[in-house]
Coordinates of C-alpha atoms in Angstrom, one line a residue:
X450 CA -70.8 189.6 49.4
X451 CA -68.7 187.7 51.9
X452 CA -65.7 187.5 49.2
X453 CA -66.0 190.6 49.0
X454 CA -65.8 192.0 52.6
X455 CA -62.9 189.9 52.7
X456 CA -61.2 192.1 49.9
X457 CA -62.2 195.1 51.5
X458 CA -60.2 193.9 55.0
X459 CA -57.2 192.7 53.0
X460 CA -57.1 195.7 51.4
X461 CA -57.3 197.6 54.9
X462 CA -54.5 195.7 55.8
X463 CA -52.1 196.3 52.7
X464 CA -52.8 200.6 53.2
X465 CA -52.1 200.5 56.8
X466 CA -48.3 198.9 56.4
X467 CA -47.9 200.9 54.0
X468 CA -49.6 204.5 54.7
X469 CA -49.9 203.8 58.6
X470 CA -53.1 203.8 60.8
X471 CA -54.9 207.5 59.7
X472 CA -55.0 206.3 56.5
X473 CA -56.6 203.0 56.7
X474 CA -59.0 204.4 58.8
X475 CA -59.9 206.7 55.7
X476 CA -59.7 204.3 53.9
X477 CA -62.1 201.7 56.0
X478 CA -64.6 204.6 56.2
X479 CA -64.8 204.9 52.6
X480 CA -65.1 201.2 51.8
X481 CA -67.8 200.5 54.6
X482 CA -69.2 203.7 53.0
X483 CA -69.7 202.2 49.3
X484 CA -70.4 198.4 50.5
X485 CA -73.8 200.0 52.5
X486 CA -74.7 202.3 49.8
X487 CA -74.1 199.4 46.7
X488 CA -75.9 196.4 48.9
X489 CA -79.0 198.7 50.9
X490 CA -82.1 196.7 50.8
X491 CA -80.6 193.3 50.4
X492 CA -79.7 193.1 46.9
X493 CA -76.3 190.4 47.4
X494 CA -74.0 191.1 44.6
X495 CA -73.9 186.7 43.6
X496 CA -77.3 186.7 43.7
X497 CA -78.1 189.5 41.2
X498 CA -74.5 188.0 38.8
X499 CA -76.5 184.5 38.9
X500 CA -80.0 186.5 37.6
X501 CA -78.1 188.1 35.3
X502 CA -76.6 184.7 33.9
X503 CA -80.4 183.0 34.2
X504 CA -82.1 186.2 31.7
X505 CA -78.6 185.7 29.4
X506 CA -79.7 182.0 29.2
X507 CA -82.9 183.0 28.2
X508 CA -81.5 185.0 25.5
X509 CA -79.3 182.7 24.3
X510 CA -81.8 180.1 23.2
X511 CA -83.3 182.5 21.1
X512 CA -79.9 184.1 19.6
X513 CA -79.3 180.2 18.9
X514 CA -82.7 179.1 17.8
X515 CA -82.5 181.8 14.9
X516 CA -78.7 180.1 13.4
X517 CA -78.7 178.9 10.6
X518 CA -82.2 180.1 9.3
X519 CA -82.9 182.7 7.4
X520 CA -85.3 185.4 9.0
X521 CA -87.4 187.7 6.5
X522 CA -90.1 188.8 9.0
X523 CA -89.9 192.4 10.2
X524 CA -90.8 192.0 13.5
X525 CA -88.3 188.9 13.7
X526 CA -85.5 191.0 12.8
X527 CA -86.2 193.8 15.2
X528 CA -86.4 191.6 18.5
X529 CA -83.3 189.3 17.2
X530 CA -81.2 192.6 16.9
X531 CA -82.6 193.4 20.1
X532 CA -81.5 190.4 22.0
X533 CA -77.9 190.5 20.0
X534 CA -77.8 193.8 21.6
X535 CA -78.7 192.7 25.3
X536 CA -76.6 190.0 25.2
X537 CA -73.6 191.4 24.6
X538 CA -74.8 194.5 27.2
X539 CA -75.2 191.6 29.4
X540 CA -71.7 189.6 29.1
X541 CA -70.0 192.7 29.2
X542 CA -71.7 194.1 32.7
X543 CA -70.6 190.5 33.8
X544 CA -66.9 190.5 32.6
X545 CA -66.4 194.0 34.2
X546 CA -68.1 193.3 37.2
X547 CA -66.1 189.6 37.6
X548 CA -63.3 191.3 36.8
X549 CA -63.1 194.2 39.3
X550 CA -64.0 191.5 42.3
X551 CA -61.1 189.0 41.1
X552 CA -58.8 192.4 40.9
X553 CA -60.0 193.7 44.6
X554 CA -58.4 190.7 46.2
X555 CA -55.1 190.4 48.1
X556 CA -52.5 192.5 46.8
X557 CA -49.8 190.3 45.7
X558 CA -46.5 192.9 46.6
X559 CA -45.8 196.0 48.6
X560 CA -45.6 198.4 46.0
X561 CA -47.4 201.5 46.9
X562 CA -48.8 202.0 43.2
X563 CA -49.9 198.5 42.9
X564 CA -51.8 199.3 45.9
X565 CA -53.8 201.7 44.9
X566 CA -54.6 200.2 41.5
X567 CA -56.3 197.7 44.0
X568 CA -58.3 200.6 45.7
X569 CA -59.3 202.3 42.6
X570 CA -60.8 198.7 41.5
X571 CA -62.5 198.1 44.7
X572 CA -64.2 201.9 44.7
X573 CA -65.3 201.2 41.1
X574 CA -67.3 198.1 41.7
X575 CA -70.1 200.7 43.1
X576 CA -70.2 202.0 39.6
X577 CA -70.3 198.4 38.1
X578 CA -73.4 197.8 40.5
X579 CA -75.6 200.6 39.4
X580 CA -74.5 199.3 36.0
X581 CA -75.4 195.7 36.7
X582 CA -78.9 196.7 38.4
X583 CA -79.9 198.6 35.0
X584 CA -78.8 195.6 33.0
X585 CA -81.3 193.3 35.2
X586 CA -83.9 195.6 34.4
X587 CA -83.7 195.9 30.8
X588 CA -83.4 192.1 30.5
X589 CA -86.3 191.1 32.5
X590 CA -88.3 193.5 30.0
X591 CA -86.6 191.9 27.2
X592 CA -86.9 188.0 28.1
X593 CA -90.8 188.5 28.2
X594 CA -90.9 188.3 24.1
X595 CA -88.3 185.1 23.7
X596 CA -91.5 182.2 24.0
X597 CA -93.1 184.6 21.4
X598 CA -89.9 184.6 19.0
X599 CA -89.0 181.0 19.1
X600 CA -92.6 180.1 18.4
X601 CA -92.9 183.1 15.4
X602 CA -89.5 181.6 13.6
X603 CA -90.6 178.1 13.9
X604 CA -93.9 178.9 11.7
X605 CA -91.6 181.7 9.7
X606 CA -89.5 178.6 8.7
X607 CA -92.9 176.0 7.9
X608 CA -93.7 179.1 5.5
X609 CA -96.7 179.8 7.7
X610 CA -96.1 183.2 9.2
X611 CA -97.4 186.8 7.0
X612 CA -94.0 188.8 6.6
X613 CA -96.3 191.7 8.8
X614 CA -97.8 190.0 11.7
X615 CA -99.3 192.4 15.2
X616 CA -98.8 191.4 18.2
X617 CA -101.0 188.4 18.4
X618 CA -100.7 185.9 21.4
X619 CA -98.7 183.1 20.7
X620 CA -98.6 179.9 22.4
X621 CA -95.8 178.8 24.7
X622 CA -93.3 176.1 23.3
X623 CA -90.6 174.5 25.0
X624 CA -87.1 175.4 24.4
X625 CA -83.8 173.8 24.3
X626 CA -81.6 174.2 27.1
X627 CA -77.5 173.8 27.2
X628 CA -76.9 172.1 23.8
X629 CA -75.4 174.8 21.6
X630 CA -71.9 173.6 21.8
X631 CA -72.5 170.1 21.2
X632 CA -74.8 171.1 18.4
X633 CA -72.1 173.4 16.8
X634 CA -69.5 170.8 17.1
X635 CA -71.4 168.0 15.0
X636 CA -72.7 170.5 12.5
X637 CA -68.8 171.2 12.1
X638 CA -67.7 167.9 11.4
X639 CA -71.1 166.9 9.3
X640 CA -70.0 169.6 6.7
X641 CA -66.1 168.7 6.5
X642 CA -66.0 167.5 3.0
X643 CA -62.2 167.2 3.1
X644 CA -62.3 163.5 3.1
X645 CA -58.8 163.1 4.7
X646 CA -60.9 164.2 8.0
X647 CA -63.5 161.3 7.7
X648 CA -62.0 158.8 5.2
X649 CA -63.3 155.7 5.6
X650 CA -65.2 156.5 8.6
X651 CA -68.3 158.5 8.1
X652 CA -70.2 157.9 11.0
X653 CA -70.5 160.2 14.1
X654 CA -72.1 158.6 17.6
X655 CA -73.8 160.6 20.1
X656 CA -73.6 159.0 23.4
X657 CA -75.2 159.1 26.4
X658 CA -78.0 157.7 29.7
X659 CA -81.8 157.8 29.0
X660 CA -83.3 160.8 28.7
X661 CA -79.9 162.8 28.7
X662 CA -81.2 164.4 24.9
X663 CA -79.6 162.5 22.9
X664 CA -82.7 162.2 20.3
X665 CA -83.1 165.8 20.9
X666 CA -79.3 166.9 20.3
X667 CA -79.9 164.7 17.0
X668 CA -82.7 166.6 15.9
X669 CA -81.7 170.1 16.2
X670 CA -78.5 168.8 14.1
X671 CA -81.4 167.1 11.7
X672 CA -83.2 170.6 11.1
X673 CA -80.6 173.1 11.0
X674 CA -80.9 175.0 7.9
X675 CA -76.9 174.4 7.5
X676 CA -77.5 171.0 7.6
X677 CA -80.7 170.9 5.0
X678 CA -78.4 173.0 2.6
X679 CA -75.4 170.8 2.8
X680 CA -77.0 167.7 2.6
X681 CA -79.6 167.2 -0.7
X682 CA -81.2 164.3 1.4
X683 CA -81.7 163.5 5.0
X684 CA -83.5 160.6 6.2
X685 CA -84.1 159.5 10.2
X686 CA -85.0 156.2 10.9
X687 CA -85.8 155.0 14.5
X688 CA -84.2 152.0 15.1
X689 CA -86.2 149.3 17.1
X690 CA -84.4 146.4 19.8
X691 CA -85.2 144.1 17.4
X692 CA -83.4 144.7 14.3
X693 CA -85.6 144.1 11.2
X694 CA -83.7 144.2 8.0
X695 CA -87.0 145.1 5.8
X696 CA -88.5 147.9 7.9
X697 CA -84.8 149.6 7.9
X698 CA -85.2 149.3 3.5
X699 CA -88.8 150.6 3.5
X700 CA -88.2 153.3 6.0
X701 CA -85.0 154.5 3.6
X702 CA -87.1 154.0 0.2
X703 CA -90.1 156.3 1.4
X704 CA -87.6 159.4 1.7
X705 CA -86.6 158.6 -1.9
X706 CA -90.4 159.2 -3.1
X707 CA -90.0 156.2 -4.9
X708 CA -93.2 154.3 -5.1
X709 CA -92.1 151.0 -4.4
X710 CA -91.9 151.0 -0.3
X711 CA -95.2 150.2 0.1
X712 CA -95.2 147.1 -2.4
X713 CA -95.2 144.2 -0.5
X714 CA -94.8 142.1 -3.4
X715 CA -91.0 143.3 -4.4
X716 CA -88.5 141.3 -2.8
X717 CA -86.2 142.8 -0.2
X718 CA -83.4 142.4 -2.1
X719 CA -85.0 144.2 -5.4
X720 CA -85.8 147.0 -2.8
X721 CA -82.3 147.5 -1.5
X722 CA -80.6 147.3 -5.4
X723 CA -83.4 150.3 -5.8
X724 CA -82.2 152.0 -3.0
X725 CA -78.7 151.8 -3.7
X726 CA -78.9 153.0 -7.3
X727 CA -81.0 156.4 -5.8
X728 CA -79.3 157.1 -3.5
X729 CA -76.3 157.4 -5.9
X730 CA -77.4 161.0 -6.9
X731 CA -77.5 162.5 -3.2
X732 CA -75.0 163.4 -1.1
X733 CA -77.1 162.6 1.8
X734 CA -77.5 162.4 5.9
X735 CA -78.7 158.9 7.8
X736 CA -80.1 159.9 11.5
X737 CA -80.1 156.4 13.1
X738 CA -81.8 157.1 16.6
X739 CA -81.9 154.3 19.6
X740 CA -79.5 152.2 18.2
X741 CA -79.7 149.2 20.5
X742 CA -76.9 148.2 23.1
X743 CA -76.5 145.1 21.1
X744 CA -74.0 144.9 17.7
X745 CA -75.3 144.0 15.1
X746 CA -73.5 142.9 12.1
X747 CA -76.2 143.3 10.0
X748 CA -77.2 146.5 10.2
X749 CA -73.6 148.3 10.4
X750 CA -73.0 146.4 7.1
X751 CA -76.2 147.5 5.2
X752 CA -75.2 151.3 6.8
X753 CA -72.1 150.7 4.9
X754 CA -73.5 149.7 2.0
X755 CA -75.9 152.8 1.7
X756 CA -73.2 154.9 2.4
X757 CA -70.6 153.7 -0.5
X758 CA -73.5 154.1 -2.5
X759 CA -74.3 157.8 -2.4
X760 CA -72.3 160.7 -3.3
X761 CA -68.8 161.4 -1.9
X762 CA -69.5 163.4 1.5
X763 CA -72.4 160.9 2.7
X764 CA -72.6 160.7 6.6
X765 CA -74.2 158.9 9.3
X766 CA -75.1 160.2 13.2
X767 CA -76.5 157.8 15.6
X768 CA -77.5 158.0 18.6
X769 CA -77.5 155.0 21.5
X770 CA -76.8 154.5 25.2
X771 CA -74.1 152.6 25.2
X772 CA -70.1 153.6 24.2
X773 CA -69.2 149.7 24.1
X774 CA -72.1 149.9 21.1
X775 CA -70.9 152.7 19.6
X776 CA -67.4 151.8 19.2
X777 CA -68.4 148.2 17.7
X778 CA -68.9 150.0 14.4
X779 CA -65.2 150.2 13.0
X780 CA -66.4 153.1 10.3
X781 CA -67.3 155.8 13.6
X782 CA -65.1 159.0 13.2
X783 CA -65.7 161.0 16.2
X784 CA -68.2 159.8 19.4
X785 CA -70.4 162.8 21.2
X786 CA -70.5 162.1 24.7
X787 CA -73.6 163.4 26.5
X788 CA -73.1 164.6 30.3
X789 CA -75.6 166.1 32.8
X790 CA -76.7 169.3 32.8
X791 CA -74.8 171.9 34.8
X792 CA -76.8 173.2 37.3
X793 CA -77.7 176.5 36.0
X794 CA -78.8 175.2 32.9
X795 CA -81.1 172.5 34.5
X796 CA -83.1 174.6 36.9
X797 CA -83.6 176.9 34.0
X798 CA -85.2 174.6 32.3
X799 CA -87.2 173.5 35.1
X800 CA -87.7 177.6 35.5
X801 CA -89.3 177.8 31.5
X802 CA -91.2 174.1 32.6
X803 CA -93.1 175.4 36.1
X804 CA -93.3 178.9 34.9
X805 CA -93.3 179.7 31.4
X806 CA -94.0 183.8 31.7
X807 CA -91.2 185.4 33.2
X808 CA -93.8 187.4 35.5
X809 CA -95.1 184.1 37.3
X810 CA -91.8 183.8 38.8
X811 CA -91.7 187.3 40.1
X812 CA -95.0 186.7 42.0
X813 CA -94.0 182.9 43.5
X814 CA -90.5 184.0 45.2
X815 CA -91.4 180.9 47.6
X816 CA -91.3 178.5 44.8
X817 CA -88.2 179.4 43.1
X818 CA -86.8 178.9 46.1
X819 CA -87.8 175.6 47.0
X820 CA -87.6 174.5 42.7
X821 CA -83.6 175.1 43.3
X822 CA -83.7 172.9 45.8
X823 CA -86.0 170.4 43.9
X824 CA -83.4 170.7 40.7
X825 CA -80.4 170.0 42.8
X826 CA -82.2 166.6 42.8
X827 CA -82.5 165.6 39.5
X828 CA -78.9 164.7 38.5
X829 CA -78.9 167.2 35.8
X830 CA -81.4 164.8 33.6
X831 CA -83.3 167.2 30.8
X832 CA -86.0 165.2 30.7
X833 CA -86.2 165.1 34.4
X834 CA -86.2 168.8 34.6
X835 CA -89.4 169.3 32.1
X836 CA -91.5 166.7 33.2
X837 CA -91.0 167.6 36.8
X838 CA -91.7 171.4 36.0
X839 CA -94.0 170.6 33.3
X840 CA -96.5 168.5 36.8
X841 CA -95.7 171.8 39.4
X842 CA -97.0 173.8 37.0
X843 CA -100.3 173.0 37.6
X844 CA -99.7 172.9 41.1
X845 CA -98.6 176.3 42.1
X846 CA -99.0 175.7 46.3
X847 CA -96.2 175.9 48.9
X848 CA -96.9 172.6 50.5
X849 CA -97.3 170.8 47.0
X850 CA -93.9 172.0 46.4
X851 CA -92.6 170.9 49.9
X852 CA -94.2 167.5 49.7
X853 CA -92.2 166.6 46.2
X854 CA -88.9 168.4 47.5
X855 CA -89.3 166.2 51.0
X856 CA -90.9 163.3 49.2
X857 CA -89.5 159.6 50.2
X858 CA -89.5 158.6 46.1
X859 CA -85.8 160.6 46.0
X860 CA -84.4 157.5 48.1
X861 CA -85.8 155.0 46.3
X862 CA -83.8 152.1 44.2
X863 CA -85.9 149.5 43.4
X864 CA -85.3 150.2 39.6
X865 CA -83.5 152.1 37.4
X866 CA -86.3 155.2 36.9
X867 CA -85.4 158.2 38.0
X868 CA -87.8 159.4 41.4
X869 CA -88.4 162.8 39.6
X870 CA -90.3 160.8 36.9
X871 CA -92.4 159.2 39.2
X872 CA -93.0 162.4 41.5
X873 CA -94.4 163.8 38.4
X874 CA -96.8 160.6 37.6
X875 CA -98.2 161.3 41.1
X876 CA -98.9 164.3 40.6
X877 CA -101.1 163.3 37.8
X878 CA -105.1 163.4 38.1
X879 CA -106.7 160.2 38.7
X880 CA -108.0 160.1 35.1
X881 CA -104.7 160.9 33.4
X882 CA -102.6 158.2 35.4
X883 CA -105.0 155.3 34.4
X884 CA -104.7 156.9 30.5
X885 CA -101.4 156.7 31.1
X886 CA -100.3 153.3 32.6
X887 CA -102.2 151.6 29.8
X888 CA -99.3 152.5 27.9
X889 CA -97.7 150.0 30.0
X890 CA -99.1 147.5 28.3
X891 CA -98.7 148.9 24.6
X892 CA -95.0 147.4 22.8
X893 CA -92.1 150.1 23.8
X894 CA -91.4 152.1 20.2
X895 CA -95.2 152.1 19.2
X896 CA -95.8 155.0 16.9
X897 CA -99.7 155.8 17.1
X898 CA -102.7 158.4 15.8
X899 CA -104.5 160.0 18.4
X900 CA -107.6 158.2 17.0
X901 CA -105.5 154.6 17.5
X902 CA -105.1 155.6 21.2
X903 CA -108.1 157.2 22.4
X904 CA -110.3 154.3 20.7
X905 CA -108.1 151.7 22.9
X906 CA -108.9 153.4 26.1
X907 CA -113.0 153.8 25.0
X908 CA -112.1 149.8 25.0
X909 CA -110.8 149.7 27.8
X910 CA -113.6 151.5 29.6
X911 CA -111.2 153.9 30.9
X912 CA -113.3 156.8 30.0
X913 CA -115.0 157.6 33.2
X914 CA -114.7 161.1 35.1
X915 CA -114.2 160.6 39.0
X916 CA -116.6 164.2 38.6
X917 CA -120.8 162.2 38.6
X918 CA -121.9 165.7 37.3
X919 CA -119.5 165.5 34.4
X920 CA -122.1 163.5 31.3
X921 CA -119.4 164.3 28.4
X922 CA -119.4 161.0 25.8
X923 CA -116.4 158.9 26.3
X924 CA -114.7 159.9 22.9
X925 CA -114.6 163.7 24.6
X926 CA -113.6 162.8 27.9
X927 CA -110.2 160.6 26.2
X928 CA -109.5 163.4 24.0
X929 CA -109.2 165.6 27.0
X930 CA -107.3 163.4 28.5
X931 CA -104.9 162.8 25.2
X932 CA -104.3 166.5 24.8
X933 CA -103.5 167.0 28.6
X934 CA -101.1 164.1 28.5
X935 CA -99.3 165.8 25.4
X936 CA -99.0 169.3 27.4
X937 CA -97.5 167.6 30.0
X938 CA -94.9 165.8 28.4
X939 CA -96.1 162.3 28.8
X940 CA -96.7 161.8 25.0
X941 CA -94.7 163.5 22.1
X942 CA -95.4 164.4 18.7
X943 CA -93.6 162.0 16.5
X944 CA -91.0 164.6 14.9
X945 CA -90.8 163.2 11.5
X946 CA -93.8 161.6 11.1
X947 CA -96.4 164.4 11.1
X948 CA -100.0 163.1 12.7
X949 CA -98.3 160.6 14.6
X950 CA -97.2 160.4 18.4
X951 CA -94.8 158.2 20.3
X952 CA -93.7 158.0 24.3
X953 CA -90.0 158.5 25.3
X954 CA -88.8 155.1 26.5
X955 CA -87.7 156.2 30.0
X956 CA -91.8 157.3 30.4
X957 CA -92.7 153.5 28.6
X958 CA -90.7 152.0 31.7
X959 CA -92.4 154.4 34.0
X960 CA -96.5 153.1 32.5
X961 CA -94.9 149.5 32.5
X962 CA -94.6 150.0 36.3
X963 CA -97.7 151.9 36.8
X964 CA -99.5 149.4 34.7
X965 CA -98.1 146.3 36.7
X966 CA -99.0 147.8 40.0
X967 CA -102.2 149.2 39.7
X968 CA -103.4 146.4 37.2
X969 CA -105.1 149.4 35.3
X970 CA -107.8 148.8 36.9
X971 CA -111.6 151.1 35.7
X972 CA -112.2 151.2 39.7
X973 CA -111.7 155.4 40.5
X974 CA -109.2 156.1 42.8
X975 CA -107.7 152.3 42.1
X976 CA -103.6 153.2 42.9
X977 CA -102.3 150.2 43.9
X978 CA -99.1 149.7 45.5
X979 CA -97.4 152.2 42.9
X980 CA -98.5 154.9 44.8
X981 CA -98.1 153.4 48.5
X982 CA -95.2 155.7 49.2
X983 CA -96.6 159.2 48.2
X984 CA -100.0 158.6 49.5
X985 CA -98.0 158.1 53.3
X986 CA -96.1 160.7 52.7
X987 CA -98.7 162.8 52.2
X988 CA -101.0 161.7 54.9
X989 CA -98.1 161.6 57.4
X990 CA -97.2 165.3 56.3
X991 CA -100.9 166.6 57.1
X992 CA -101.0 164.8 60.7
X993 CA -97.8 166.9 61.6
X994 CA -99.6 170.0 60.3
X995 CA -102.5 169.2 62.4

């Protein structure tokens, strides 16, 4: 509103040299005239363009979530045509609106004509206002079905969805924020099958920091339907520090459905021949995800192998922290480099995280507030966002918000974790932070059933509720605990290995800690030193309020 007062007085200026002091003063009436009329009640002009960007964002990752797959369902149709429609309603209320601010400013010469243009700009902005304030409305109606679409397409696409479905509730699922482009860009050069663009070097990296989304930039590249079409086999293999040679051939030969990966008495080298010779009939796609820091020969030369043994057009994405790593292999055509976040894109999807209905929002105005203030924070880290919204969720009070914005844990740098993962551990029940710290002492990688988890902790005794009245059998209580340790983001489904669960290795390092400090001990209310810091923050924060 300030830039544009400051139009408004340049403007003053430019009529009054030119068509002397009667004029401006018209002219000043006018202006002071339309900036009352477009602002009464409050409504700032930024504010309202930046609401208007966070529902287009909200759009967008359902426009995007429905490329590349083919939609059949009525009621799919209807809303995607409906949010093509808003967004371009949307982004073209935001052009206009940009553009008649950036053509109020300063008028650049003296020429009476070109001075009025100016005016005539300025006086139109009320009209772009009423326009934009519509557009907000209509979007905040629209937004409210997005969770619903996402969620409808996914089951559409697993051929579980009736082509005529009512309007049944659906439950939330967490959407991808701010990786369209990179997504686009790899899809692009996955399907080149000019081979003077790749040649001899089939392999694109994705690189970037722990839970930047590499994994996740991977797998919406994975499951695109472009990709499935191009590609008649795609295979995804998580690579572990350790490099073993036989678990890399077995995890290839179960994709081929032959029935020899499970054989433990072939020889490796009888396995790899078998490999080699089916893989001769696909043209197909290798997802290598966490490839360690460290080269290894080995590997990149069995890769290469694989690849000269399927069809003409074979490539190879991996993903892995380090550049230095992903330039070592001499066959990479083109590396993906990960960065931050923007801002806009990280506190929506701290926004989606904390409060998943649009409507919550509008009725904790406080919390918005202080969650922009929480995501500046974060350093732009997806995973950091989720998590962190995922644990306020639950907590939905002012001074639980205040105490994580204020909290101590931001300066800390005794290790590498980011403070917004260990904010959210805190703000864990008792129960689910001794669940979770025993994963501290479980090998980083480990892919598990819920049964192979929740028997462990039985073992461990950590089935105990801190509530006396609560008499549910162990086995119930660490179920509980399992499926509330999934919503919040703690565990993940395994996404290629259906029935089977994993944790991100940024969250392993966090239960390593946990586990270390508190010694997972069976003692209720047992902390330890891991939480030494919130716990006096917290006290120190209620003796000021008394």
């Amino acid at each position: 509103m300030a830039e544009l007062f400051r139009s408004a007085a340049n403007l003053v200026r430019a009529v009054a040299e030119l068509f002397g002091s009667a004029v401006a003063g018209e002219i000043t009436g006018r202006i002071l005239s339309s900036l009352i009329t477009n602002y009464r009640g409050g409504r700032n002009l930024e504010e309202s363009l930046e609401k208007l960007e966070e529902l287009l964002l909200e759009i967008y990752s359902a426009v995007d979530a429905s490329v590349g797959k083919p939609i059949t369902n009525r009621w799919l149709l209807q809303r995607l045509s409906k949010f093509q429609d808003a967004m371009r309603e949307g982004e073209g209320v935001q052009r206009s609106l940009r553009r008649r601010i950036d053509n109020s400013g300063s008028p650049s010469s003296d020429n009476r004509i070109h001075i009025l243009h100016h005016a005539r700009n300025f006086f139109w902005v009320s009209e772009d206002v009423l326009r934009l304030r519509n557009t907000i409305e209509s979007l905040e109606k629209i937004v409210v079905d997005v969770n619903k679409f996402i969620r409808l397409l996914e089951l559409e696409r697993e051929g579980r969805l009736y082509r005529s479905i009512s309007n049944t509730t659906v439950s939330k699922c967490s959407k991808v924020v701010g990786l369209h482009k990179e997504r686009e860009a790899i899809i692009k050069m996955l399907l080149q099958e000019d081979d003077s663009v790749f040649g001899n070097n089939p392999i694109l990296a994705i690189v970037g920091m722990g839970g930047i989304g590499k994994t996740t930039l991977a797998d919406l590249v994975y499951n695109d339907e472009r990709t499935k079409r191009h590609f008649s086999l795609a295979m995804w293999v998580r690579v572990p520090k350790q490099f073993d040679m036989a678990m890399l051939a077995k995890s290839i030969s179960g994709y081929l459905h032959c029935n020899y990966h499970n054989d433990d008495s072939l020889t490796l080298a009888r396995l790899q021949e078998i490999i080699k010779d089916k893989l001769s009939s696909h043209r197909f796609l290798l997802v290598l995800d966490d490839v360690p820091e460290e080269s290894n020969k080995l590997l990149q030369a069995t890769v290469k192998d694989c690849v000269r043994s399927g069809k003409e057009g074979s490539k190879v994405l991996i993903t892995t922290k380090s550049e230095k790593a992903a330039r070592s292999w001499d066959t990479v055509r083109s590396i993906v480099t990960m960065s931050p976040l923007a801002f806009t894109n990280c506190s929506l999807s701290f926004k989606l995280s904390a409060f998943p209905e649009y409507s919550r929002r509008l009725q904790h105005p406080e919390l918005v507030t202080i969650g922009k203030r929480i995501v500046e924070k974060l350093g732009g880290l997806p995973i950091s966002a989720r998590l962190l919204g995922r644990a306020l969720r639950d907590n939905l009070h002012k001074e639980c918000w205040n105490d994580v914005l204020h909290s101590e844990l931001w300066e800390s740098t005794n290790n590498n974790l980011p403070p917004s993962l260990k904010l959210s551990y805190h703000l864990l029940p008792d129960r689910l932070q001794r669940c979770f710290a025993f994963l501290g002492k479980l090998p980083k990688g480990w892919e598990f059933t819920r049964e192979s988890l929740t028997s462990l902790w039985v073992a461990e005794g950590l089935a105990f509720s801190n509530n006396k009245r609560n008499k549910k059998p162990a086995e119930d209580l660490v179920s509980e605990c399992f499926d509330e340790l999934l919503s919040k983001y703690f565990i993940q489904r395994h996404k290629h290995k259906p029935g089977f669960f994993m944790v991100h290795d940024l969250l392993h390092d966090l239960a390593v800690q946990a586990y270390h400090s508190s010694s997972c001990s069976t003692r209720p209310g047992s902390s330890g030193h891991f939480n030494a810091l919130w716990c006096a923050q917290k006290k120190n924060r209620k003796r000021k309020n008394n």
